[in-house]
PDB file of C-alpha atoms and ligand atoms in Angstrom:
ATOM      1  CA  UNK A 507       8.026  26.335  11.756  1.00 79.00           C
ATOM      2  CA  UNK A 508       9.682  23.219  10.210  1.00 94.00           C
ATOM      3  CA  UNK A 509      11.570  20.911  11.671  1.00 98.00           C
ATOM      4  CA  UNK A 510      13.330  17.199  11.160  1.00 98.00           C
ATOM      5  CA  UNK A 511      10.974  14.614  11.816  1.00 98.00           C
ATOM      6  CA  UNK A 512      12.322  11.040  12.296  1.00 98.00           C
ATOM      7  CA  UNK A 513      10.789   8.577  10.452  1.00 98.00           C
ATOM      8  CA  UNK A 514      11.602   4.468  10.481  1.00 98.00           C
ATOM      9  CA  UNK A 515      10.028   3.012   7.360  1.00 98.00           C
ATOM     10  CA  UNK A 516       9.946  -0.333   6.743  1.00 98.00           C
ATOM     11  CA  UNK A 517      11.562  -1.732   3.153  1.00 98.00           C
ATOM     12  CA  UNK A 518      12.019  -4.951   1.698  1.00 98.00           C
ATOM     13  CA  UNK A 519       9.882  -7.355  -0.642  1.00 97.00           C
ATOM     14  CA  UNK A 520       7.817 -10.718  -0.237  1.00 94.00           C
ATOM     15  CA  UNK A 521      11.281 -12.146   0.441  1.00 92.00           C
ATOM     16  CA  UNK A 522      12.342 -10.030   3.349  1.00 96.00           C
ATOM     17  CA  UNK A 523      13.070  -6.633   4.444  1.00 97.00           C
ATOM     18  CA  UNK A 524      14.369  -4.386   7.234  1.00 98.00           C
ATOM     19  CA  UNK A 525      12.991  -1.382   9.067  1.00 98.00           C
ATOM     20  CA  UNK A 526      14.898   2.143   7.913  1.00 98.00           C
ATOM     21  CA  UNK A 527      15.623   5.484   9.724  1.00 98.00           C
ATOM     22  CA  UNK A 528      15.377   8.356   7.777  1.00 98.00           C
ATOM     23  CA  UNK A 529      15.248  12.143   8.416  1.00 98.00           C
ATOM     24  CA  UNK A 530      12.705  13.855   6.753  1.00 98.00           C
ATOM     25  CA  UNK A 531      11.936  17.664   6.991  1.00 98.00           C
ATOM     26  CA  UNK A 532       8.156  18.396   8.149  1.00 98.00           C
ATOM     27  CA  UNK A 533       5.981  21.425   8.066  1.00 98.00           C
ATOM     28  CA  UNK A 534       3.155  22.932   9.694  1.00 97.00           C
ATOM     29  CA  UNK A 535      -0.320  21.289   8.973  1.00 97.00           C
ATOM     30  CA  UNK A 536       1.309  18.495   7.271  1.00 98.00           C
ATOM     31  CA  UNK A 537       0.643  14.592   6.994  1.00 98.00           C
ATOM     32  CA  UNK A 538       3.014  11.007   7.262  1.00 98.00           C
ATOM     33  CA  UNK A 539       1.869  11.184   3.437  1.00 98.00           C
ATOM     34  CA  UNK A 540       3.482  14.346   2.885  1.00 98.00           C
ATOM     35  CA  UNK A 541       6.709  13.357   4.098  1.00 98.00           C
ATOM     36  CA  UNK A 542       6.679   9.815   3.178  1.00 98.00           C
ATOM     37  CA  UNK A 543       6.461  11.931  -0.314  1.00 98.00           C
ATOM     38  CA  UNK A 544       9.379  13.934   0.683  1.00 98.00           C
ATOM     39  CA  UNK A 545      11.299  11.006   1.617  1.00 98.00           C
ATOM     40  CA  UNK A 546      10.830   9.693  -2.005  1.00 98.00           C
ATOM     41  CA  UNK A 547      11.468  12.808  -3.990  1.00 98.00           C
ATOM     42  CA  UNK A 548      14.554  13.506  -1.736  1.00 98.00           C
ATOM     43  CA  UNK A 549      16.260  10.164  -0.328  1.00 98.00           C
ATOM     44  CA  UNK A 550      14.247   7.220  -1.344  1.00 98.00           C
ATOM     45  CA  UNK A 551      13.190   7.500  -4.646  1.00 98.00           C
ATOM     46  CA  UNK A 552      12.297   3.727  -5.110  1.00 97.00           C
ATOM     47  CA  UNK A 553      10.085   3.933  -2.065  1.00 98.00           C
ATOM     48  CA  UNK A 554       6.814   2.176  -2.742  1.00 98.00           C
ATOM     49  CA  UNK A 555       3.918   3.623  -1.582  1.00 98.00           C
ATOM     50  CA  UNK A 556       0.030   3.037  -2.638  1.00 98.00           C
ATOM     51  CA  UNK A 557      -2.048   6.977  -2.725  1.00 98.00           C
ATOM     52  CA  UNK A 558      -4.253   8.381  -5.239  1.00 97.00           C
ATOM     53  CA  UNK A 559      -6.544  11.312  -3.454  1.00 97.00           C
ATOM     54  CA  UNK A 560      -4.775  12.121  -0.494  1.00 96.00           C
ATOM     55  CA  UNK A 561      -7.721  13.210   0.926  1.00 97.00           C
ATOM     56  CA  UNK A 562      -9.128  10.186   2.846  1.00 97.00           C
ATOM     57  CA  UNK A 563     -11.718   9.153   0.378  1.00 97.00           C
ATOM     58  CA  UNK A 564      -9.658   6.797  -2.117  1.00 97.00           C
ATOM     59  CA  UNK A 565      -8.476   4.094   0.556  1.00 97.00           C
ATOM     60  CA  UNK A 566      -5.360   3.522  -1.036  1.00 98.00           C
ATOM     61  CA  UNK A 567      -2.748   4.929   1.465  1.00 98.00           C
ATOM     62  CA  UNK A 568      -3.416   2.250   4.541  1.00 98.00           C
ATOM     63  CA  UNK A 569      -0.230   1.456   6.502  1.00 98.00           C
ATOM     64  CA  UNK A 570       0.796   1.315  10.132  1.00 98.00           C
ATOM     65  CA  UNK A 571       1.805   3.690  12.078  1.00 98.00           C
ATOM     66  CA  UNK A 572       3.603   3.020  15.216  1.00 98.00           C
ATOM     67  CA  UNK A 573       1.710  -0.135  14.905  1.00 96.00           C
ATOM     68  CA  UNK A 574      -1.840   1.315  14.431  1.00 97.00           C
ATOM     69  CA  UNK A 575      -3.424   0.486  11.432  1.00 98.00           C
ATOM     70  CA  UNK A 576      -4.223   4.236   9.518  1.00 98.00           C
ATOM     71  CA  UNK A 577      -4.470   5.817   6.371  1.00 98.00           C
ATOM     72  CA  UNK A 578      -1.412   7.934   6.193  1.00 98.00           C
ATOM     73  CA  UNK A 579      -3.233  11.281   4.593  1.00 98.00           C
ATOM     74  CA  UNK A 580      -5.474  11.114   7.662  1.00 98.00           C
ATOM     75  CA  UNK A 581      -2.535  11.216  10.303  1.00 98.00           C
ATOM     76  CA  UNK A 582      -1.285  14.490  11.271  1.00 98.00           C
ATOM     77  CA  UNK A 583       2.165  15.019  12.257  1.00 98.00           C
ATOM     78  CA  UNK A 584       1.424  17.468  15.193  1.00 97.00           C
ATOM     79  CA  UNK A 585      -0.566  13.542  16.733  1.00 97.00           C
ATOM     80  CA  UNK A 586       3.417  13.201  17.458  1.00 98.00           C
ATOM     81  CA  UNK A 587       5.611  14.610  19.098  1.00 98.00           C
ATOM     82  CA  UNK A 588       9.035  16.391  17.508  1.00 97.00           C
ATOM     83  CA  UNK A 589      11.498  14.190  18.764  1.00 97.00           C
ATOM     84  CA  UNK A 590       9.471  10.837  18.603  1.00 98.00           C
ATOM     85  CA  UNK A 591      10.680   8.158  16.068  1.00 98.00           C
ATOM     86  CA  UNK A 592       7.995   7.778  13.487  1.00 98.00           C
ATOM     87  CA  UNK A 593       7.674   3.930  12.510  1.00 98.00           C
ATOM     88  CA  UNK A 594       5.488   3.312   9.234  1.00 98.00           C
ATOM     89  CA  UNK A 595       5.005  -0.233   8.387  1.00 98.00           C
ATOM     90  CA  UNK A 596       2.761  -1.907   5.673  1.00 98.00           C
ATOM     91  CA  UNK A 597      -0.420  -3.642   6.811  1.00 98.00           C
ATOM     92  CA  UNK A 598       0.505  -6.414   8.616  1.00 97.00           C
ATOM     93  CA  UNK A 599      -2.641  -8.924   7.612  1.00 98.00           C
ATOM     94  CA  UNK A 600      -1.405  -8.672   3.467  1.00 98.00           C
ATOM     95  CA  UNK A 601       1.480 -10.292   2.121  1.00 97.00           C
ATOM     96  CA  UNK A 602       3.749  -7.412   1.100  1.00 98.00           C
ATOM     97  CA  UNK A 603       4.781  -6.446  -2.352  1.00 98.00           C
ATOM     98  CA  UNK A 604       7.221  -4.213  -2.042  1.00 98.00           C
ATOM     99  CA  UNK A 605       7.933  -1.285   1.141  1.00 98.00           C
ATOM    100  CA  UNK A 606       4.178  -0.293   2.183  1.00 98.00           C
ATOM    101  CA  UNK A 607       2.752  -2.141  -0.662  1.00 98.00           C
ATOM    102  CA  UNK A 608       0.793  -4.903   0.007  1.00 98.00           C
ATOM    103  CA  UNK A 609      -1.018  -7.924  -1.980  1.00 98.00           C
ATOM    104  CA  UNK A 610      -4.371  -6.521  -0.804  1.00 98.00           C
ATOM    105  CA  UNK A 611      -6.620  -9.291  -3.272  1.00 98.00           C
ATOM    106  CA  UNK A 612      -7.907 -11.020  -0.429  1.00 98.00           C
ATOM    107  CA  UNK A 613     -10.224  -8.336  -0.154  1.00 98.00           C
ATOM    108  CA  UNK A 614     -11.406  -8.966  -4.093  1.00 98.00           C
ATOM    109  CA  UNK A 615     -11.678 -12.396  -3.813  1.00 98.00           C
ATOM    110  CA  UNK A 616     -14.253 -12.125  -0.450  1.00 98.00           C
ATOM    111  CA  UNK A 617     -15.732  -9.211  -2.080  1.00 98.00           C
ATOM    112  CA  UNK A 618     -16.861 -11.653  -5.321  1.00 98.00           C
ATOM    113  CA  UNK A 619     -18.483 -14.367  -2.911  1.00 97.00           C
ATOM    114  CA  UNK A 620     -21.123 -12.128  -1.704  1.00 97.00           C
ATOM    115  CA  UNK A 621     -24.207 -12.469  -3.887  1.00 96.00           C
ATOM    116  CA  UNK A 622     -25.157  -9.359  -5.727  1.00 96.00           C
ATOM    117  CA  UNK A 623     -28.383  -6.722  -4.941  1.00 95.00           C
ATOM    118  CA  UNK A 624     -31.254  -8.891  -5.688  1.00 95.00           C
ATOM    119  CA  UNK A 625     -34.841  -7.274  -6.774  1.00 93.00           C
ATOM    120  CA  UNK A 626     -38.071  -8.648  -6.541  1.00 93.00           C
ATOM    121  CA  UNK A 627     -38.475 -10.537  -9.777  1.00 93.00           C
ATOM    122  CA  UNK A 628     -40.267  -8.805 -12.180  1.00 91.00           C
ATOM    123  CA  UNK A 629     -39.285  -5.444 -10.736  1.00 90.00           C
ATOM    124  CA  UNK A 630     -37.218  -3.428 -13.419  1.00 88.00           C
ATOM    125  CA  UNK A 631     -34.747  -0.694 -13.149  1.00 83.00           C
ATOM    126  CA  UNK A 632     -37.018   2.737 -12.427  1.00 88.00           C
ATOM    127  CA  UNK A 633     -39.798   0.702 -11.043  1.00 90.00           C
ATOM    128  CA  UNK A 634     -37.872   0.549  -7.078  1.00 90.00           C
ATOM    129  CA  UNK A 635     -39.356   2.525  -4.628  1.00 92.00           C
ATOM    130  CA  UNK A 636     -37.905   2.683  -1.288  1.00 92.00           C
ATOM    131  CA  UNK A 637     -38.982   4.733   1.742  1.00 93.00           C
ATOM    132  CA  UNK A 638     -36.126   6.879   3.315  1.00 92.00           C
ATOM    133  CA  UNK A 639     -36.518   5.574   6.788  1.00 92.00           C
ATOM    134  CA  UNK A 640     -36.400   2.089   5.190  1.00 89.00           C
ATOM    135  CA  UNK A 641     -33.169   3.160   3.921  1.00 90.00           C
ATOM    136  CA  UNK A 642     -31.541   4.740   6.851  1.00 91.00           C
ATOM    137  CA  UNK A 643     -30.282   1.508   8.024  1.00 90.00           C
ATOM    138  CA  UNK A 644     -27.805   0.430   5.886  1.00 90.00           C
ATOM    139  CA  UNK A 645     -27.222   4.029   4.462  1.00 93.00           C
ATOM    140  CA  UNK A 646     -24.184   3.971   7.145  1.00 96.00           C
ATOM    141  CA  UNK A 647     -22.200   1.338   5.480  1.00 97.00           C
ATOM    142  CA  UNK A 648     -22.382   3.043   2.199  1.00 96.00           C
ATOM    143  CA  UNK A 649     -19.930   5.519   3.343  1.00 97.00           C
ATOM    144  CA  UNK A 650     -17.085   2.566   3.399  1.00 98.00           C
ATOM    145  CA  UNK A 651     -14.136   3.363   1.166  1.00 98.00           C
ATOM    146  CA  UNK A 652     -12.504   0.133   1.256  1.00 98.00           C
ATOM    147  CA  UNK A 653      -9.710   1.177   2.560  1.00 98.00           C
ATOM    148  CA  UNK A 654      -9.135  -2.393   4.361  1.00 98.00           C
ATOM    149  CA  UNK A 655      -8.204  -1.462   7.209  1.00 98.00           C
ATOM    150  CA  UNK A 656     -10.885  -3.053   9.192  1.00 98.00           C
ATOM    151  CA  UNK A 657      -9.817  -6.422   7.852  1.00 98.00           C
ATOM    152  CA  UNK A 658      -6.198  -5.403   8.759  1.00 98.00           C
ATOM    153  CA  UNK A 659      -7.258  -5.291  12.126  1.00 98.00           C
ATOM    154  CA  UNK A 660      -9.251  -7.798  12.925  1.00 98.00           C
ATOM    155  CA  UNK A 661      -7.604 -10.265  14.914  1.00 97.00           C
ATOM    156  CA  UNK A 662      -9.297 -12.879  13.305  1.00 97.00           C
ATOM    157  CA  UNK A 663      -6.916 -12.772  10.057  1.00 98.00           C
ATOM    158  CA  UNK A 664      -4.244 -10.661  11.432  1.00 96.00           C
ATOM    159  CA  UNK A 665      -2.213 -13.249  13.030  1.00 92.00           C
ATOM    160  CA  UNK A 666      -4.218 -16.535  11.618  1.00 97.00           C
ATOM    161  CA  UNK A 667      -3.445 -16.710   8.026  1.00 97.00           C
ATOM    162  CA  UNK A 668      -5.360 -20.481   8.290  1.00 98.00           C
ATOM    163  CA  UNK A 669      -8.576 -18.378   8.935  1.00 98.00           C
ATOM    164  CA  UNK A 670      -8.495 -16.195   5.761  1.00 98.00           C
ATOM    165  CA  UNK A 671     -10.357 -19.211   3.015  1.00 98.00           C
ATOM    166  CA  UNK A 672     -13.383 -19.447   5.869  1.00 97.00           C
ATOM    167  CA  UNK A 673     -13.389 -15.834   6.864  1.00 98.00           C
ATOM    168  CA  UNK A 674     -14.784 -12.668   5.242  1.00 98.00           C
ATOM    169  CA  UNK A 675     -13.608  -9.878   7.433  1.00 98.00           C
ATOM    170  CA  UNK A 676     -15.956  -6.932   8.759  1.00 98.00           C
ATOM    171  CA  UNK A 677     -15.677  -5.143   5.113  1.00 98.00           C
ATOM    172  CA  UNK A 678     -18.040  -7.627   3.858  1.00 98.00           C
ATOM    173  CA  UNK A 679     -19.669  -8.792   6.663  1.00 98.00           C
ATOM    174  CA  UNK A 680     -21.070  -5.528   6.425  1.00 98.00           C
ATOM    175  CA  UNK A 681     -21.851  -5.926   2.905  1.00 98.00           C
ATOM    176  CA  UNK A 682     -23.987  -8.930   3.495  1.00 98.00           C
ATOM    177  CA  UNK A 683     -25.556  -6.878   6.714  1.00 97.00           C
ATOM    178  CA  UNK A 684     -26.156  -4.156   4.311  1.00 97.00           C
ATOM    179  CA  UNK A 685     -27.837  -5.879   1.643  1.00 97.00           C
ATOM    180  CA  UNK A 686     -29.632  -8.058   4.175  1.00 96.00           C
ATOM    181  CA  UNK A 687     -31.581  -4.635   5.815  1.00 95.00           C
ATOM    182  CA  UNK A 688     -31.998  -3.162   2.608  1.00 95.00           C
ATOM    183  CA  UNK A 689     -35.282  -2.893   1.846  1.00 93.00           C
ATOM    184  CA  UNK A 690     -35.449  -4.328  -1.653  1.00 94.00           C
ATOM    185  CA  UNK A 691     -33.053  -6.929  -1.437  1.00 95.00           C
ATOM    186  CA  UNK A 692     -35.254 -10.255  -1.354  1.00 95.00           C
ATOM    187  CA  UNK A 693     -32.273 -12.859  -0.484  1.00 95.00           C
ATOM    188  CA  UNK A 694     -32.024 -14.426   2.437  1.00 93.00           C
ATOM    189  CA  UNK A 695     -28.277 -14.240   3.427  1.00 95.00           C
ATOM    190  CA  UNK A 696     -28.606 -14.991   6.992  1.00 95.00           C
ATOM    191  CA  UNK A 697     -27.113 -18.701   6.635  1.00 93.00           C
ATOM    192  CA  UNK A 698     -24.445 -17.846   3.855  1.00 94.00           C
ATOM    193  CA  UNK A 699     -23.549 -15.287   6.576  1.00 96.00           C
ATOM    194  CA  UNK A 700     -22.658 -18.126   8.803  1.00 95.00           C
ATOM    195  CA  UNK A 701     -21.983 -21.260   6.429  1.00 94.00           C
ATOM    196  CA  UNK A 702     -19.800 -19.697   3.613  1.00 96.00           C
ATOM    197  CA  UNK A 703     -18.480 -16.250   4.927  1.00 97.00           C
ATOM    198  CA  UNK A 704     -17.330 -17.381   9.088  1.00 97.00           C
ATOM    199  CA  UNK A 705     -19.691 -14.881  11.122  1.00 97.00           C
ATOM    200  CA  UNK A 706     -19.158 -16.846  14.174  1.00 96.00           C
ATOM    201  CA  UNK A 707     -15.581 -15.935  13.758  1.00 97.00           C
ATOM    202  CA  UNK A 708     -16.372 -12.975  14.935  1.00 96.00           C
ATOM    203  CA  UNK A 709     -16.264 -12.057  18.404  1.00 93.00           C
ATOM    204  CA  UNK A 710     -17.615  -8.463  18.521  1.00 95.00           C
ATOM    205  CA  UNK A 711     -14.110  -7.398  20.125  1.00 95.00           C
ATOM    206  CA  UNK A 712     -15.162  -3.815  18.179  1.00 97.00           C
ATOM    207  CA  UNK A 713     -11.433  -3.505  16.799  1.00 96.00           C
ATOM    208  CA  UNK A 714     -12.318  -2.952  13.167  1.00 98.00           C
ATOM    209  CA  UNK A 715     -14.424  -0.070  14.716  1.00 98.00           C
ATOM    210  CA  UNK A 716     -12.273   1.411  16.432  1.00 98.00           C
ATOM    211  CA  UNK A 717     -10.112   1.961  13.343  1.00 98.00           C
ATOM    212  CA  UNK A 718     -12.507   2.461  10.597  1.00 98.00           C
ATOM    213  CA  UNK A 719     -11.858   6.224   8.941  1.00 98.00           C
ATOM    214  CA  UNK A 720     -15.473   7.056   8.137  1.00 98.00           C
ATOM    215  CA  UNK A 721     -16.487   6.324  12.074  1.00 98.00           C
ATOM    216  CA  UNK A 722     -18.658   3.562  10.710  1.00 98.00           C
ATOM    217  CA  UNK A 723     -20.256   1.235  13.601  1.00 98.00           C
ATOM    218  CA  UNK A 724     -19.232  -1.789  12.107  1.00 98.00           C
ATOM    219  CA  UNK A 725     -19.851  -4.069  15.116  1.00 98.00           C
ATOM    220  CA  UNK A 726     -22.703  -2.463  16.382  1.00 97.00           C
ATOM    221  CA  UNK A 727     -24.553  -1.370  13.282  1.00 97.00           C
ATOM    222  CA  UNK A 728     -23.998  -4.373  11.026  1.00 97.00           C
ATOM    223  CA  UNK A 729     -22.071  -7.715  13.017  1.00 97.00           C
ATOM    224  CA  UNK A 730     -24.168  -7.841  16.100  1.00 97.00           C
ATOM    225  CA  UNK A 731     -27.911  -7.076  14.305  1.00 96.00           C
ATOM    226  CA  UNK A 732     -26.412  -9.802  11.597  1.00 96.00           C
ATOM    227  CA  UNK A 733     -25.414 -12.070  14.463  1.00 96.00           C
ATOM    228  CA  UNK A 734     -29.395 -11.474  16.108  1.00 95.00           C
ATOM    229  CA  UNK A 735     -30.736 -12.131  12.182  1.00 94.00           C
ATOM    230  CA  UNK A 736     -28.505 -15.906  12.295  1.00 92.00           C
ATOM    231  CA  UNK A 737     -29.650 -16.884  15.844  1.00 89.00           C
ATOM    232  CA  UNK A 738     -33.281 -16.276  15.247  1.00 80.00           C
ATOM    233  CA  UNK A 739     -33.434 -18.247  12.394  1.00 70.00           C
ATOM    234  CA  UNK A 740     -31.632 -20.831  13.856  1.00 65.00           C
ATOM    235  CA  UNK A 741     -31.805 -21.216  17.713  1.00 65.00           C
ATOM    236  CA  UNK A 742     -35.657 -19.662  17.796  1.00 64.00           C
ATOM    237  CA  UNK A 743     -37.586 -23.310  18.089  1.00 67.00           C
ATOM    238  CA  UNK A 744     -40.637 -21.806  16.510  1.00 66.00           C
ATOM    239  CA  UNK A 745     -39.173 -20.168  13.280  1.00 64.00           C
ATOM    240  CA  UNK A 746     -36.401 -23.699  13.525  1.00 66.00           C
ATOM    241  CA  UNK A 747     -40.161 -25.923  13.312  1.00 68.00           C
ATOM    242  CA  UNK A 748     -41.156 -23.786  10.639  1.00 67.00           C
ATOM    243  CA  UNK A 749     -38.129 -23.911   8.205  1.00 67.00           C
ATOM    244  CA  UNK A 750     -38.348 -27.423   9.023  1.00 69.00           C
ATOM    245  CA  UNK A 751     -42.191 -27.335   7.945  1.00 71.00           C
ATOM    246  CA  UNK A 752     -42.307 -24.875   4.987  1.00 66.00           C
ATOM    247  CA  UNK A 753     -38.536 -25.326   4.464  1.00 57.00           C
ATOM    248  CA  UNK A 754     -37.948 -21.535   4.249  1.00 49.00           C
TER     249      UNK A 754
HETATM  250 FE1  SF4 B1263     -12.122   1.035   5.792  1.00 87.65          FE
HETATM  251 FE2  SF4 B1263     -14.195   1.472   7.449  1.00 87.65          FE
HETATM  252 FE3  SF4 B1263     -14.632   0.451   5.003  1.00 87.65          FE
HETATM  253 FE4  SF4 B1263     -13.456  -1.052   6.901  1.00 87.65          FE
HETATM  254  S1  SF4 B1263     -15.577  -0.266   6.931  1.00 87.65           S
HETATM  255  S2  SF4 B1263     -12.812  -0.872   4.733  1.00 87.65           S
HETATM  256  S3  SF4 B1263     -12.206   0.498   7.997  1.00 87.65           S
HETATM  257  S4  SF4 B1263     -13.798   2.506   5.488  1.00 87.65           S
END
């Protein structure tokens, strides 16, 4: 049976902008996509919203709802109840573009500082060979859309805008943990990890977890086993005499 939901969507530009109550008619099984689309094709039809797939594997639909950072073709209407006031609101970390649009090429820019797969020299394309429990590791991190919402959450950027030029996010954090346990990757990015992308920003508070869509274990899987990698090489005296030796 359908009913009318109430939804309060923020609007406005860069400049400024003003939350919105709307009612919107919702159905049975049905997403905050599906009526943010019905808001648009019936009330709204300037409303800006990023989507592509609509089936939680593009990463394009991130927004807030009721303040929690989600992709809005992966929240279900009957999470809420029939008379509760729906509030979607773009991701707060982003400068906004325009209504749930935001400026999201922060993410871009991080995503170019980390230092590409690097082979063994010598090895060419066809000649890698890689055990499967030496892939397991990382294989987890591969399932990341890039949706951005971990780096919407974390507190480190979210309300410290000072932070962003020194500060990576858990997206790539994870991409340097990633490439770091794979098993053909012969870089060592344990000090880049901490020098040039702010590791020890992090405080393993486990927020980006807690909202990543593919139930990735972003703190425990890749930021705390990348935060053991940085203190052995630095605070263990024995490998610290050695760099200092061999200079490693
Ligand atoms: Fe989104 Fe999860 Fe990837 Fe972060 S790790 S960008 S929350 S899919």
């Amino acid at each position: 049976m359908g009913y009318d939901a109430k939804l309060r969507v923020w609007r406005g530009d860069d400049g400024s902008g003003q939350l919105q109550d709307f009612t919107v008619e919702a159905n049975e099984g049905e997403v905050v996509l599906d009526l943010i689309h019905r808001l648009q094709a019936t009330q709204a039809p300037d409303l800006a919203v990023r989507w592509n797939c609509k089936a939680g594997k593009c990463g394009s639909c991130s927004a807030e709802v009721n303040g929690r950072p989600r992709l809005l073709c992966m929240t279900r209407m009957s999470v809420f109840a029939e008379d509760e006031v729906i509030t979607v609101t773009p991701m707060r970390t982003f400068p906004v573009i325009r209504d749930l649009v935001t400026d999201v090429s922060y993410n871009y820019t991080k995503a170019r500082e980390v230092p590409s797969f690097t082979p063994p020299p010598g090895l060419a394309p066809g000649e890698y060979r890689m055990q499967q429990v030496d892939v397991e590791r990382s294989q987890e991190f591969r399932k990341c859309i890039e949706c951005f919402l971990c780096q919407n959450t974390c507190h480190v950027v979210r309300d410290h805008e000072e932070n962003k030029p020194a500060f990576s996010g858990p997206r790539f954090l994870m991409r340097i943990a990633e490439l770091e346990m794979h098993p053909l990757d012969v870089a060592d990015r344990r000090d880049e990890a901490q020098s040039d992308h702010g590791l020890g920003y992090c405080n393993i508070t486990k927020c980006c977890t807690e909202v990543c869509p593919e139930n990735i274990h972003i703190t425990d899987n890749a930021l705390i086993p990348m935060k053991e990698r940085v203190a052995d090489r630095r605070y263990d005296p024995i490998v610290w005499l050695g760099n200092k030796l061999f200079r490693r």
